[in-house]
mmCIF file of C-alpha atoms in Angstrom:
data_model
loop_
_atom_site.group_PDB
_atom_site.id
_atom_site.type_symbol
_atom_site.label_atom_id
_atom_site.label_comp_id
_atom_site.label_asym_id
_atom_site.label_seq_id
_atom_site.Cartn_x
_atom_site.Cartn_y
_atom_site.Cartn_z
ATOM 1 C CA MET A 1 110.493 40.320 -80.955
ATOM 2 C CA LEU A 2 111.989 36.920 -79.899
ATOM 3 C CA ASN A 3 111.751 35.196 -76.337
ATOM 4 C CA VAL A 4 113.834 32.168 -75.290
ATOM 5 C CA GLU A 5 112.542 30.379 -71.984
ATOM 6 C CA ARG A 6 112.763 27.018 -70.597
ATOM 7 C CA VAL A 7 116.397 26.106 -71.351
ATOM 8 C CA SER A 8 117.800 22.640 -70.572
ATOM 9 C CA VAL A 9 121.165 21.647 -71.802
ATOM 10 C CA MET A 10 121.635 17.520 -71.982
ATOM 11 C CA ASN A 11 124.170 14.856 -72.029
ATOM 12 C CA LEU A 12 127.324 16.808 -71.338
ATOM 13 C CA GLU A 13 129.007 14.156 -69.405
ATOM 14 C CA ASN A 14 128.655 11.557 -72.145
ATOM 15 C CA ALA A 15 129.675 14.027 -75.011
ATOM 16 C CA MET A 16 132.698 14.627 -73.147
ATOM 17 C CA ARG A 17 133.506 11.156 -72.163
ATOM 18 C CA GLY A 18 133.127 10.416 -76.169
ATOM 19 C CA ALA A 19 135.463 13.382 -76.728
ATOM 20 C CA ARG A 20 138.128 11.120 -75.094
ATOM 21 C CA ASN A 21 137.691 7.934 -76.700
ATOM 22 C CA PRO A 22 140.131 8.346 -79.593
ATOM 23 C CA MET A 23 142.717 8.565 -77.515
ATOM 24 C CA ASN A 24 141.721 6.287 -74.691
ATOM 25 C CA SER A 25 141.926 9.165 -72.213
ATOM 26 C CA TRP A 26 139.519 8.541 -69.926
ATOM 27 C CA ALA A 27 141.764 8.679 -66.878
ATOM 28 C CA ARG A 28 142.552 12.405 -67.768
ATOM 29 C CA SER A 29 138.837 13.364 -67.286
ATOM 30 C CA ASP A 30 138.563 15.904 -64.286
ATOM 31 C CA SER A 31 134.934 16.913 -64.706
ATOM 32 C CA GLY A 32 132.227 15.704 -62.637
ATOM 33 C CA TYR A 33 128.714 17.266 -60.780
ATOM 34 C CA ASN A 34 128.372 20.137 -58.273
ATOM 35 C CA GLY A 35 126.060 20.103 -55.159
ATOM 36 C CA GLN A 36 123.303 21.427 -57.267
ATOM 37 C CA GLY A 37 123.617 18.296 -60.166
ATOM 38 C CA GLU A 38 125.052 20.196 -62.619
ATOM 39 C CA TYR A 39 128.094 18.482 -64.565
ATOM 40 C CA VAL A 40 131.180 20.853 -64.546
ATOM 41 C CA LEU A 41 133.822 20.527 -66.860
ATOM 42 C CA GLY A 42 137.421 20.538 -65.019
ATOM 43 C CA GLU A 43 140.553 22.254 -66.366
ATOM 44 C CA ASN A 44 141.540 19.454 -68.282
ATOM 45 C CA ASP A 45 138.519 18.412 -69.899
ATOM 46 C CA LEU A 46 137.788 22.077 -71.217
ATOM 47 C CA ASP A 47 141.360 22.319 -72.681
ATOM 48 C CA LEU A 48 140.663 19.138 -74.396
ATOM 49 C CA ALA A 49 137.154 20.587 -75.569
ATOM 50 C CA ALA A 50 138.603 23.883 -76.792
ATOM 51 C CA ARG A 51 141.383 22.216 -78.870
ATOM 52 C CA LEU A 52 139.032 19.760 -80.639
ATOM 53 C CA CYS A 53 136.783 22.689 -81.405
ATOM 54 C CA ALA A 54 139.583 24.604 -82.926
ATOM 55 C CA SER A 55 141.058 21.470 -85.119
ATOM 56 C CA GLY A 56 138.091 21.286 -87.163
ATOM 57 C CA SER A 57 134.339 19.663 -87.725
ATOM 58 C CA ASP A 58 136.049 16.361 -88.067
ATOM 59 C CA HIS A 59 137.402 16.591 -84.341
ATOM 60 C CA ARG A 60 134.714 18.145 -82.640
ATOM 61 C CA LYS A 61 132.113 15.757 -83.578
ATOM 62 C CA PHE A 62 131.573 15.278 -79.576
ATOM 63 C CA ILE A 63 129.528 18.807 -79.461
ATOM 64 C CA ARG A 64 126.784 17.383 -81.635
ATOM 65 C CA GLN A 65 126.136 15.075 -78.820
ATOM 66 C CA ILE A 66 125.605 18.170 -76.307
ATOM 67 C CA PHE A 67 122.010 18.678 -76.814
ATOM 68 C CA VAL A 68 119.807 21.917 -76.003
ATOM 69 C CA SER A 69 116.190 22.009 -75.394
ATOM 70 C CA MET A 70 114.614 25.433 -75.287
ATOM 71 C CA ASP A 71 110.981 27.216 -75.954
ATOM 72 C CA ILE A 72 111.389 30.216 -78.656
ATOM 73 C CA THR A 73 108.621 32.705 -78.760
ATOM 74 C CA ALA A 74 109.202 34.459 -82.497
ATOM 75 C CA PRO A 75 107.001 35.724 -85.338
ATOM 76 C CA LEU A 76 106.604 33.968 -88.336
ATOM 77 C CA TYR A 77 108.609 35.744 -90.719
ATOM 78 C CA TRP A 78 111.666 34.830 -88.435
ATOM 79 C CA TRP A 79 110.472 31.050 -87.829
ATOM 80 C CA LYS A 80 110.829 31.015 -91.943
ATOM 81 C CA GLU A 81 114.444 31.805 -91.653
ATOM 82 C CA PHE A 82 115.059 29.409 -89.009
ATOM 83 C CA ASP A 83 113.628 26.579 -91.138
ATOM 84 C CA THR A 84 116.440 26.595 -93.063
ATOM 85 C CA TYR A 85 118.249 24.844 -90.019
ATOM 86 C CA LYS A 86 116.696 21.128 -90.843
ATOM 87 C CA ILE A 87 119.480 18.910 -89.887
ATOM 88 C CA GLY A 88 120.123 18.380 -86.049
ATOM 89 C CA THR A 89 116.984 20.043 -85.007
ATOM 90 C CA VAL A 90 113.333 18.987 -83.621
ATOM 91 C CA ALA A 91 110.442 21.485 -83.536
ATOM 92 C CA ASN A 92 107.082 21.205 -81.851
ATOM 93 C CA SER A 93 105.083 24.064 -82.591
ATOM 94 C CA THR A 94 101.864 25.781 -81.062
ATOM 95 C CA SER A 95 99.110 25.196 -83.834
ATOM 96 C CA THR A 96 97.783 28.053 -85.558
ATOM 97 C CA MET A 97 95.466 25.866 -87.903
ATOM 98 C CA HIS A 98 93.813 24.559 -84.513
ATOM 99 C CA LYS A 99 94.172 27.012 -81.969
ATOM 100 C CA LEU A 100 94.277 30.362 -83.884
ATOM 101 C CA HIS A 101 90.478 31.029 -82.745
ATOM 102 C CA ALA A 102 90.818 29.669 -79.328
ATOM 103 C CA ARG A 103 91.362 33.104 -77.636
ATOM 104 C CA PRO A 104 90.930 36.799 -78.703
ATOM 105 C CA LEU A 105 93.650 38.391 -80.813
ATOM 106 C CA GLU A 106 95.309 41.459 -79.877
ATOM 107 C CA LEU A 107 98.259 43.740 -80.475
ATOM 108 C CA GLY A 108 100.326 41.732 -77.988
ATOM 109 C CA ASP A 109 99.898 38.489 -80.158
ATOM 110 C CA PHE A 110 102.457 40.283 -82.985
ATOM 111 C CA SER A 111 105.713 41.601 -83.219
ATOM 112 C CA ALA A 112 105.254 45.113 -83.755
ATOM 113 C CA ASP A 113 108.214 46.946 -81.928
ATOM 114 C CA HIS A 114 109.520 48.298 -85.289
ATOM 115 C CA LEU A 115 106.210 50.174 -86.668
ATOM 116 C CA THR A 116 106.347 53.369 -86.565
ATOM 117 C CA PRO A 117 103.342 55.086 -84.942
ATOM 118 C CA ALA A 118 101.173 55.751 -88.215
ATOM 119 C CA SER A 119 101.690 52.173 -89.312
ATOM 120 C CA LEU A 120 101.044 50.750 -85.666
ATOM 121 C CA ALA A 121 97.513 52.594 -85.369
ATOM 122 C CA GLU A 122 97.073 51.005 -88.922
ATOM 123 C CA PHE A 123 97.844 47.633 -87.704
ATOM 124 C CA GLY A 124 95.954 47.561 -84.677
ATOM 125 C CA ARG A 125 92.687 48.482 -86.979
ATOM 126 C CA TYR A 126 93.954 45.487 -88.695
ATOM 127 C CA ILE A 127 93.943 43.453 -86.000
ATOM 128 C CA ALA A 128 90.676 44.732 -84.740
ATOM 129 C CA TYR A 129 89.198 43.175 -87.672
ATOM 130 C CA LEU A 130 90.651 39.783 -87.630
ATOM 131 C CA GLU A 131 88.955 39.374 -84.126
ATOM 132 C CA THR A 132 85.713 40.232 -85.518
ATOM 133 C CA VAL A 133 86.035 37.428 -88.097
ATOM 134 C CA ARG A 134 87.610 35.120 -84.972
ATOM 135 C CA GLN A 135 84.774 35.880 -83.144
ATOM 136 C CA ARG A 136 81.955 35.228 -86.174
ATOM 137 C CA PHE A 137 83.898 31.827 -86.459
ATOM 138 C CA VAL A 138 83.647 31.156 -83.112
ATOM 139 C CA ALA A 139 80.002 31.911 -82.883
ATOM 140 C CA ASP A 140 78.876 29.679 -86.317
ATOM 141 C CA GLY A 141 81.807 27.900 -87.122
ATOM 142 C CA ASN A 142 81.561 29.258 -90.702
ATOM 143 C CA ARG A 143 84.551 27.603 -92.886
ATOM 144 C CA ALA A 144 84.679 30.903 -94.692
ATOM 145 C CA ASP A 145 85.840 32.799 -91.457
ATOM 146 C CA TRP A 146 88.142 30.299 -90.717
ATOM 147 C CA TYR A 147 90.030 30.934 -93.991
ATOM 148 C CA ASP A 148 89.694 34.268 -93.496
ATOM 149 C CA LEU A 149 91.571 34.017 -90.300
ATOM 150 C CA ILE A 150 94.492 31.547 -91.764
ATOM 151 C CA GLN A 151 95.179 33.712 -94.964
ATOM 152 C CA LEU A 152 94.905 37.090 -93.581
ATOM 153 C CA LEU A 153 97.432 36.367 -90.695
ATOM 154 C CA PRO A 154 100.482 38.664 -90.392
ATOM 155 C CA ALA A 155 103.713 37.255 -90.563
ATOM 156 C CA SER A 156 104.504 39.072 -87.511
ATOM 157 C CA TYR A 157 102.225 36.762 -85.866
ATOM 158 C CA ASN A 158 104.370 35.148 -82.750
ATOM 159 C CA GLN A 159 104.420 31.370 -82.549
ATOM 160 C CA MET A 160 106.110 29.061 -79.659
ATOM 161 C CA ARG A 161 107.850 26.379 -80.394
ATOM 162 C CA THR A 162 109.816 23.717 -78.243
ATOM 163 C CA VAL A 163 113.055 23.397 -79.998
ATOM 164 C CA THR A 164 115.873 20.681 -79.554
ATOM 165 C CA LEU A 165 119.191 20.894 -81.167
ATOM 166 C CA ASN A 166 122.831 20.465 -80.352
ATOM 167 C CA TYR A 167 126.094 22.484 -80.036
ATOM 168 C CA GLU A 168 127.169 22.119 -83.597
ATOM 169 C CA VAL A 169 123.823 24.001 -84.975
ATOM 170 C CA LEU A 170 123.866 26.491 -82.407
ATOM 171 C CA ALA A 171 127.482 27.039 -83.974
ATOM 172 C CA ASN A 172 126.469 27.239 -87.321
ATOM 173 C CA ILE A 173 123.618 29.648 -86.165
ATOM 174 C CA TYR A 174 125.936 31.860 -84.410
ATOM 175 C CA TYR A 175 128.617 32.610 -87.202
ATOM 176 C CA ALA A 176 125.785 32.608 -89.784
ATOM 177 C CA ARG A 177 123.482 35.008 -87.921
ATOM 178 C CA ARG A 178 124.988 37.063 -85.520
ATOM 179 C CA ASN A 179 125.190 40.243 -87.844
ATOM 180 C CA HIS A 180 122.037 39.998 -89.549
ATOM 181 C CA LYS A 181 119.729 42.714 -89.968
ATOM 182 C CA LEU A 182 116.796 41.002 -87.682
ATOM 183 C CA ASP A 183 116.942 41.867 -84.218
ATOM 184 C CA GLU A 184 115.387 38.263 -83.366
ATOM 185 C CA TRP A 185 118.569 36.840 -84.232
ATOM 186 C CA HIS A 186 120.906 39.054 -82.292
ATOM 187 C CA VAL A 187 118.453 37.804 -79.378
ATOM 188 C CA LEU A 188 119.100 34.450 -80.043
ATOM 189 C CA CYS A 189 123.044 34.659 -80.336
ATOM 190 C CA ALA A 190 122.854 36.460 -77.197
ATOM 191 C CA ALA A 191 120.928 33.347 -75.436
ATOM 192 C CA ILE A 192 123.484 31.087 -77.209
ATOM 193 C CA LEU A 193 126.277 32.627 -75.667
ATOM 194 C CA GLU A 194 124.726 32.114 -72.008
ATOM 195 C CA LEU A 195 124.763 28.438 -72.576
ATOM 196 C CA PRO A 196 127.311 26.451 -70.589
ATOM 197 C CA TYR A 197 131.060 26.697 -72.038
ATOM 198 C CA ALA A 198 129.423 28.272 -75.413
ATOM 199 C CA ARG A 199 131.913 31.420 -75.354
ATOM 200 C CA CYS A 200 134.919 28.871 -74.978
ATOM 201 C CA LEU A 201 133.861 26.115 -77.342
ATOM 202 C CA LEU A 202 132.084 28.724 -80.114
ATOM 203 C CA GLY A 203 135.010 31.300 -79.702
ATOM 204 C CA ALA A 204 137.690 28.398 -80.154
ATOM 205 C CA ILE A 205 135.963 27.427 -83.358
ATOM 206 C CA GLY A 206 135.784 30.798 -84.630
ATOM 207 C CA GLY A 207 139.098 31.455 -83.299
ATOM 208 C CA GLU A 208 138.150 34.324 -81.391
ATOM 209 C CA ALA A 209 137.419 35.279 -77.831
ATOM 210 C CA LEU A 210 133.554 35.625 -77.628
ATOM 211 C CA GLU A 211 131.789 38.393 -75.251
ATOM 212 C CA PRO A 212 127.966 39.016 -74.919
ATOM 213 C CA GLU A 213 125.820 40.591 -77.610
ATOM 214 C CA GLY A 214 126.706 44.401 -76.641
ATOM 215 C CA GLY A 215 130.040 43.627 -74.840
ATOM 216 C CA GLN A 216 128.202 43.154 -71.476
#
């Protein structure tokens, strides 16, 4: 399970202006804000952006200045893979150390969507045991119970992080993970394609026409 919420794309205007700096071609810019306060790329700017993206990483530096913030909720086993992307990313996570015991643990707190019926039943019993440990810790503050909670917590526990990255990082993620065996990566790749101009810019990088996941 993976969920993407509260997505914001920032600095598109400044990034596009910077893309025109090398040739002093600012007068050719045809982008501007619409009635909803969104910065919309004009035909000239979008064509330039796509050509720069197709020309290689040295020429597409401007996409590193297009920033994205999003809240991602995903299991710990997925975050372990995401943490390989250290450059150009910042993340603040909800805390298992301080807040795991703050509310009841239930099956919905975990990614169990691919468990077989037999495994799901067994997992439910395991979560019920964890909840009894949590209740003991809340009642008496015994440090041994707290360690039991932390060390028994399954890797399928869902954690929310507020992540900030840029279009260059997103391009790396998309092309490295779009065919990954974990469904969570497919959900994120589909969300990446929904970002403003992502299909055009990432498609230019990969030399292909990008469609949403599933061809929708």
